[in-house]
Coordinates of C-alpha atoms in Angstrom, one line a residue:
X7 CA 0.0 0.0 0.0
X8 CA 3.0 2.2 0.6
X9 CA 4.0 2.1 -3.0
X10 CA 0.3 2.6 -4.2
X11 CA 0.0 5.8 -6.3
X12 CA -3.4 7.9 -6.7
X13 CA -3.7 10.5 -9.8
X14 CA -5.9 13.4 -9.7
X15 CA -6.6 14.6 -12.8
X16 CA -7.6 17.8 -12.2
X17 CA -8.3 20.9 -14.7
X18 CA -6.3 24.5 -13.9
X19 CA -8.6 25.9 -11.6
X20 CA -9.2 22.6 -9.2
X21 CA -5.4 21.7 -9.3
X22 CA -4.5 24.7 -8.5
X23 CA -6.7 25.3 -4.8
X24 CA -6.3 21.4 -4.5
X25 CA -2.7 21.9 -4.3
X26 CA -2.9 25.2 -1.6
X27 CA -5.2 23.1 -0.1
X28 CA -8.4 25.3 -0.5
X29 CA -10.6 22.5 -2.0
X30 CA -12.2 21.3 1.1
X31 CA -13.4 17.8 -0.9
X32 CA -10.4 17.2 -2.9
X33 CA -8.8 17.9 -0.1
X34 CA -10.2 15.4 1.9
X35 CA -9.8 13.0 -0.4
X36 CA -6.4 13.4 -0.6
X37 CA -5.7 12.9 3.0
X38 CA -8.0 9.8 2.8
X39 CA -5.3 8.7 0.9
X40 CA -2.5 9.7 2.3
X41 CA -4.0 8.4 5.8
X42 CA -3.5 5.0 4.0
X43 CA -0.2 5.4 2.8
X44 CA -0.8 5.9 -0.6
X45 CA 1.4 8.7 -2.7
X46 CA -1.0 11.5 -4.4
X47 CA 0.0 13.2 -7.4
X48 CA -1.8 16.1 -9.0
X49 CA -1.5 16.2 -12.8
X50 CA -3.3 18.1 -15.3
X51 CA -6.7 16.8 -16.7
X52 CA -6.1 16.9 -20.6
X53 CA -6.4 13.6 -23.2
X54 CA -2.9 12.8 -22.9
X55 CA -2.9 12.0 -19.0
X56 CA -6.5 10.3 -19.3
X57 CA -5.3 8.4 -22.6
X58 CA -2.0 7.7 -20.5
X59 CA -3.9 6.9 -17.1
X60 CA -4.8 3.0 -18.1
X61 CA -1.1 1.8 -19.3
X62 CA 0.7 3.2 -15.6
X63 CA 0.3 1.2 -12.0
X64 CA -1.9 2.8 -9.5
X65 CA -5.0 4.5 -9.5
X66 CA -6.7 7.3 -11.0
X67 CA -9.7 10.0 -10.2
X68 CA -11.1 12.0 -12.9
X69 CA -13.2 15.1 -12.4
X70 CA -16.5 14.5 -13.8
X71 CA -14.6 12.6 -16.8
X72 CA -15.3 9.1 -17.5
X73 CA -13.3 6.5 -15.9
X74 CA -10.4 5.1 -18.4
X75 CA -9.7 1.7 -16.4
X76 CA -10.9 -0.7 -14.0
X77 CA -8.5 0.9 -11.3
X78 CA -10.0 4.8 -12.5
X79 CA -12.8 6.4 -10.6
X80 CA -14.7 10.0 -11.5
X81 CA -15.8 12.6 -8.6
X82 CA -18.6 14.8 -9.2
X83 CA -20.9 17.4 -7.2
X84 CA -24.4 16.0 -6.7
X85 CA -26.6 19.1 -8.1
X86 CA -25.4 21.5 -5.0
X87 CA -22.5 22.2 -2.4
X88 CA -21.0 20.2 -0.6
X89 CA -22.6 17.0 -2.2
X90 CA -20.4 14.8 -3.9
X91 CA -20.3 11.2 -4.9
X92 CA -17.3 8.9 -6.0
X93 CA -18.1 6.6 -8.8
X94 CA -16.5 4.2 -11.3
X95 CA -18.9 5.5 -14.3
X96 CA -19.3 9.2 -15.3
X97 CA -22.8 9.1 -16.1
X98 CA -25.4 9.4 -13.3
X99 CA -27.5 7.0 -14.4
X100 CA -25.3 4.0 -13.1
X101 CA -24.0 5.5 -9.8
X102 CA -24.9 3.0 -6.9
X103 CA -28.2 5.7 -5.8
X104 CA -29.5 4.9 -9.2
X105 CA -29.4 1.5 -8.7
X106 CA -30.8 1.8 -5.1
X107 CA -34.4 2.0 -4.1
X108 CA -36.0 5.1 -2.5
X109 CA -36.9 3.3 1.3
X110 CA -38.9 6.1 2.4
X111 CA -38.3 9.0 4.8
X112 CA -36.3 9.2 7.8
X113 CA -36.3 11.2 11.0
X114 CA -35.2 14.8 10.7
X115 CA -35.5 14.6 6.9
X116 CA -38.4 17.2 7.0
X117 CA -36.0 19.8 8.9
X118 CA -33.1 18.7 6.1
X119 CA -35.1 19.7 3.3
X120 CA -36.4 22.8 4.8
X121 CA -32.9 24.0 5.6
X122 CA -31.9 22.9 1.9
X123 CA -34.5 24.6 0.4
X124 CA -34.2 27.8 2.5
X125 CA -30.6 27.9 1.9
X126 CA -30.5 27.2 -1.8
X127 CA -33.8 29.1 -3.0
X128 CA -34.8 31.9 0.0
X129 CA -38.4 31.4 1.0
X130 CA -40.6 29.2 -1.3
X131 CA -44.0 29.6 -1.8
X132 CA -45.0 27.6 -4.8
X133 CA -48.2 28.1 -7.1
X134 CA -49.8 26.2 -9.8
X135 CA -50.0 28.9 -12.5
X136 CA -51.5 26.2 -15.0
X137 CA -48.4 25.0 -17.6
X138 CA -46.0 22.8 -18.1
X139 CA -42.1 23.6 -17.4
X140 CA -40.1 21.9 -19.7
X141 CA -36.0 22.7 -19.6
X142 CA -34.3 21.8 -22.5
X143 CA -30.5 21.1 -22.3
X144 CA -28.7 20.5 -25.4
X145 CA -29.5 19.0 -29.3
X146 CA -32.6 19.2 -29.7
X147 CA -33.1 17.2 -32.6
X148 CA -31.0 14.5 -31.7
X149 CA -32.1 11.4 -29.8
X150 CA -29.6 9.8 -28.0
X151 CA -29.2 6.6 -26.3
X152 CA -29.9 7.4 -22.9
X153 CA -33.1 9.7 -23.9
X154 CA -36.8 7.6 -24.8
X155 CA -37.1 10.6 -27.5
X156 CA -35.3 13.7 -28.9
X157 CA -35.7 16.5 -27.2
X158 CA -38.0 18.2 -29.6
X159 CA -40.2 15.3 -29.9
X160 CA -40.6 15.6 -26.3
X161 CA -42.0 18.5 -27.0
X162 CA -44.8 16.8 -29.2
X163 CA -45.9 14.8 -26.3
X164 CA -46.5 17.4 -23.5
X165 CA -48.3 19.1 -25.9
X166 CA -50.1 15.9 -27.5
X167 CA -50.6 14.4 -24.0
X168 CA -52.0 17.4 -22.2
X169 CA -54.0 19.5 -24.8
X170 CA -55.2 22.1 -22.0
X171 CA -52.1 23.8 -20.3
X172 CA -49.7 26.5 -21.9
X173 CA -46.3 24.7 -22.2
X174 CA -43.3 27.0 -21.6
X175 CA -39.6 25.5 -23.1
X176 CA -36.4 27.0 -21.8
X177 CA -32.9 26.9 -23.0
X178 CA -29.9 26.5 -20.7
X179 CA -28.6 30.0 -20.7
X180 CA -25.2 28.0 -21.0
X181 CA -25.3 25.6 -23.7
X182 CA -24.6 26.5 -27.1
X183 CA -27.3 25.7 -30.0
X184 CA -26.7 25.2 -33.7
X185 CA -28.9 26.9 -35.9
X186 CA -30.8 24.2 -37.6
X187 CA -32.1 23.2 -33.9
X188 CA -33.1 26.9 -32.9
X189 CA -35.4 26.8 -36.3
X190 CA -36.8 23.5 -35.5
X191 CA -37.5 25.2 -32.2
X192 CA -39.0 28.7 -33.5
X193 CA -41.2 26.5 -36.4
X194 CA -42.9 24.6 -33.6
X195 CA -43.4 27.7 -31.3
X196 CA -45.4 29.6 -34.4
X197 CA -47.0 26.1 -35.0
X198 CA -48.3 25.8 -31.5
X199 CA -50.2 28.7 -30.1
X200 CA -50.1 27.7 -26.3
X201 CA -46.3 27.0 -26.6
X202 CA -43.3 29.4 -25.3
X203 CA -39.9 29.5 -26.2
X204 CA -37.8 31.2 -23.3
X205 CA -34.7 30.9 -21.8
X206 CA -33.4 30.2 -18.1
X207 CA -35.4 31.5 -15.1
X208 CA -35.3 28.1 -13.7
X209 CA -36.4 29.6 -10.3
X210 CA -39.5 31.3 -11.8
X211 CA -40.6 28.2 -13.4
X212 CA -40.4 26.3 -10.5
X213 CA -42.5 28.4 -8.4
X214 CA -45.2 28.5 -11.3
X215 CA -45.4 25.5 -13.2
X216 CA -47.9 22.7 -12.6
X217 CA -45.3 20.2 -13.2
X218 CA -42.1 19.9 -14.8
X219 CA -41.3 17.7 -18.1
X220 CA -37.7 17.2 -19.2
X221 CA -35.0 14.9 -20.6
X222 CA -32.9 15.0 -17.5
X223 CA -31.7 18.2 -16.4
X224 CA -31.1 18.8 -13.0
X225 CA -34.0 21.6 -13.0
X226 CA -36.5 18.7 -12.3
X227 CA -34.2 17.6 -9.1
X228 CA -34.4 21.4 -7.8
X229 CA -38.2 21.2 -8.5
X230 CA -38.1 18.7 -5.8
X231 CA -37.3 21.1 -3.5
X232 CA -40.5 23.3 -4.9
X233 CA -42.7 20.0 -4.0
X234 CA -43.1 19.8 -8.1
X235 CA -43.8 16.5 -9.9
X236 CA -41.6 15.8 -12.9
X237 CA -41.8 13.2 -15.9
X238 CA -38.4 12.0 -17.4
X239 CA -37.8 11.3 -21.3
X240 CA -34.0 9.9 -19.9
X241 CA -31.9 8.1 -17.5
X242 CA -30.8 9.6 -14.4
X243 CA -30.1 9.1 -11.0
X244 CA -33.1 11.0 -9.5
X245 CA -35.8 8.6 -11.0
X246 CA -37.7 7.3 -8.0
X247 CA -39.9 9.9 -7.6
X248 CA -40.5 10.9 -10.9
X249 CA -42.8 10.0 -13.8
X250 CA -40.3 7.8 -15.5
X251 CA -41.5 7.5 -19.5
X252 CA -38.4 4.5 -19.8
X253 CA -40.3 2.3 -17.2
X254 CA -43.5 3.8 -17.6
X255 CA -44.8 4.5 -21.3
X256 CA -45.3 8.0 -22.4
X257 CA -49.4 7.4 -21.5
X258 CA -48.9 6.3 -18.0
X259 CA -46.3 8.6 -17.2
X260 CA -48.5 11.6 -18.2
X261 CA -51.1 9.9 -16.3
X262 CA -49.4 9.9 -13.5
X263 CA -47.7 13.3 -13.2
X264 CA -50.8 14.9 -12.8
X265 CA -51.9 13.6 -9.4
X266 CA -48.2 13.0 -8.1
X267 CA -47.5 13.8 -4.1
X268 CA -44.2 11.6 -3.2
X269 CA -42.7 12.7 -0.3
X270 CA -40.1 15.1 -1.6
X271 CA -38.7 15.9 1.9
X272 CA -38.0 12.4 2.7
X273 CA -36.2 11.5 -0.9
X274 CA -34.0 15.2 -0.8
X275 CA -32.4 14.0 2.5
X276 CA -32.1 10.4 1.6
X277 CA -30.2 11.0 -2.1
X278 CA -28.4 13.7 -0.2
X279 CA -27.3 12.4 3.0
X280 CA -27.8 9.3 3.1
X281 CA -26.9 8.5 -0.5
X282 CA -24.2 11.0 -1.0
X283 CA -20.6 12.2 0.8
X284 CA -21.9 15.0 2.6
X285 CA -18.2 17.2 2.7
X286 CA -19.9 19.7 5.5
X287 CA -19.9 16.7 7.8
X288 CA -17.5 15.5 10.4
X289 CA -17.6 11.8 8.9
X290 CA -17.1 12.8 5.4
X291 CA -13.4 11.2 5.8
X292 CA -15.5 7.8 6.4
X293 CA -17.6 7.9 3.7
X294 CA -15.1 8.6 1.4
X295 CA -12.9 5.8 2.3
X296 CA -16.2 3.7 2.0
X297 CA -16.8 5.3 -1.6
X298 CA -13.3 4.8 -3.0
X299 CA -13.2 1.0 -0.9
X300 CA -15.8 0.0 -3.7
X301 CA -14.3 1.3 -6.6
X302 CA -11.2 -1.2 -5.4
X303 CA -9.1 1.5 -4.1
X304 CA -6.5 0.3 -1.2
X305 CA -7.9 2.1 1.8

């Protein structure tokens, strides 16, 4: 174990406070490691040192990139400060809470998600204004192999499966869009009279909306906060609650959404802290040695 060597691949900005030792979860992680006598190294995140990673002894963590090796995990923020998780597959789909069922709620998770909430979004006081909140992320047009539709076709359906409310699409305010998908957008938002086109506002939305319909951007997991059902067109690790269209049928899932009430408080502090390393918390150190334990790491 002495002789056991952990890379962090780490881009400018996180190598750089990891190193002065201002990033309190790297951080930790690194003296988890060094607790168990292995040797840390900080090198920059780039193809080379990933492409590199899988042919050199010892072990590697990647931030938020995918894994390269059987020895490799990736570290990534759960939605919010300071929740993180430590898994051997970038996408959040197949992190161990994905593959976990929801047991129900747990003493004090009432007073969890009420300091959550209040910390994260001020005082909430949510309405039904009568639409549908749907955030889009990226390529529209395109349906990939995580998603039960493309994007825009999921646009189709909430308008196809509830012919009553107004529908209001968002883009991210960050993500870039190529042309051809903004027209596809615009011809559908002339076609469709009770259809908006808009971007951001997230909070807004999620005070408003009736429910919230999306591939699966994390706006649906903050709408869980807002006590606002959601239906999923995609895989993600924040299913339980949720309409899910992959194990439900577009029909159903509609069906469902509509009279939804799962208890939000319970599932925020049970993917949070029970399901998540939680780096505000004295036994962080624990939890991470349990995380990096089942990826196979030497601690």
């Amino acid at each position: 174990m002495q002789d056991a060597i952990a890379r962090f691949h780490l881009d400018p900005e996180l190598l750089a406070s990891t190193a002065e030792g201002r990033h309190n979860f790297l951080n930790r992680i690194k003296g988890v490691c060094e607790t168990a006598g292995m040797r840390v190294e900080l090198v920059p995140n780039d193809a080379g040192t990933r492409r590199a990673s899988a042919d050199l002894e010892g072990y590697d963590l990647f931030h938020m990139d995918p894994p390269t090796h059987d020895r490799a995990l990736t570290v990534r923020r759960v939605y919010h400060y300071p929740f993180w998780a430590i898994e051997p597959h970038a996408e959040r789909w197949r992190w161990r809470v994905a593959q976990t069922a929801f047991p129900g709620a747990a003493p004090g998770a009432r007073r969890f998600a009420d300091y959550w909430r209040e910390r994260l979004f001020g005082a909430v006081r949510p309405a039904r204004g009568g639409y549908v909140y749907v955030p889009l992320q990226g390529r529209i047009r395109d349906h990939r192999s995580f998603q039960t539709a493309a994007p825009i076709d999921m646009i189709h359906a909430v308008l196809r499966q509830d012919p009553k409310r107004n529908v209001i699409a968002t883009l991210h305010p960050s993500e870039e869009y190529d042309q051809a998908d903004l027209r596809a957008l615009e011809k559908l938002d002339w076609a469709e009279p009770r259809l908006s086109i808009q971007t951001g506002e997230m909070h807004r939305h999620l005070l408003a909306c009736d429910y919230v319909v999306t591939e699966n951007s994390s706006a649906a997991f903050n709408g869980f906060f807002f006590h606002k059902p959601c239906v999923l067109f995609a895989r993600i690790d924040f299913h339980h609650i949720a309409a899910n269209v992959a194990a439900l049928g577009e029909d159903e899932a509609f069906r469902q959404v509509r009279d939804m009430q799962p208890d939000y408080d319970g599932y925020i502090h049970w993917f949070w802290q029970v399901m998540s390393i939680n780096a505000g918390r004295p036994e962080a150190d624990a939890r991470i040695a349990e995380a990096l334990r089942r990826g196979g790491w030497p601690v």
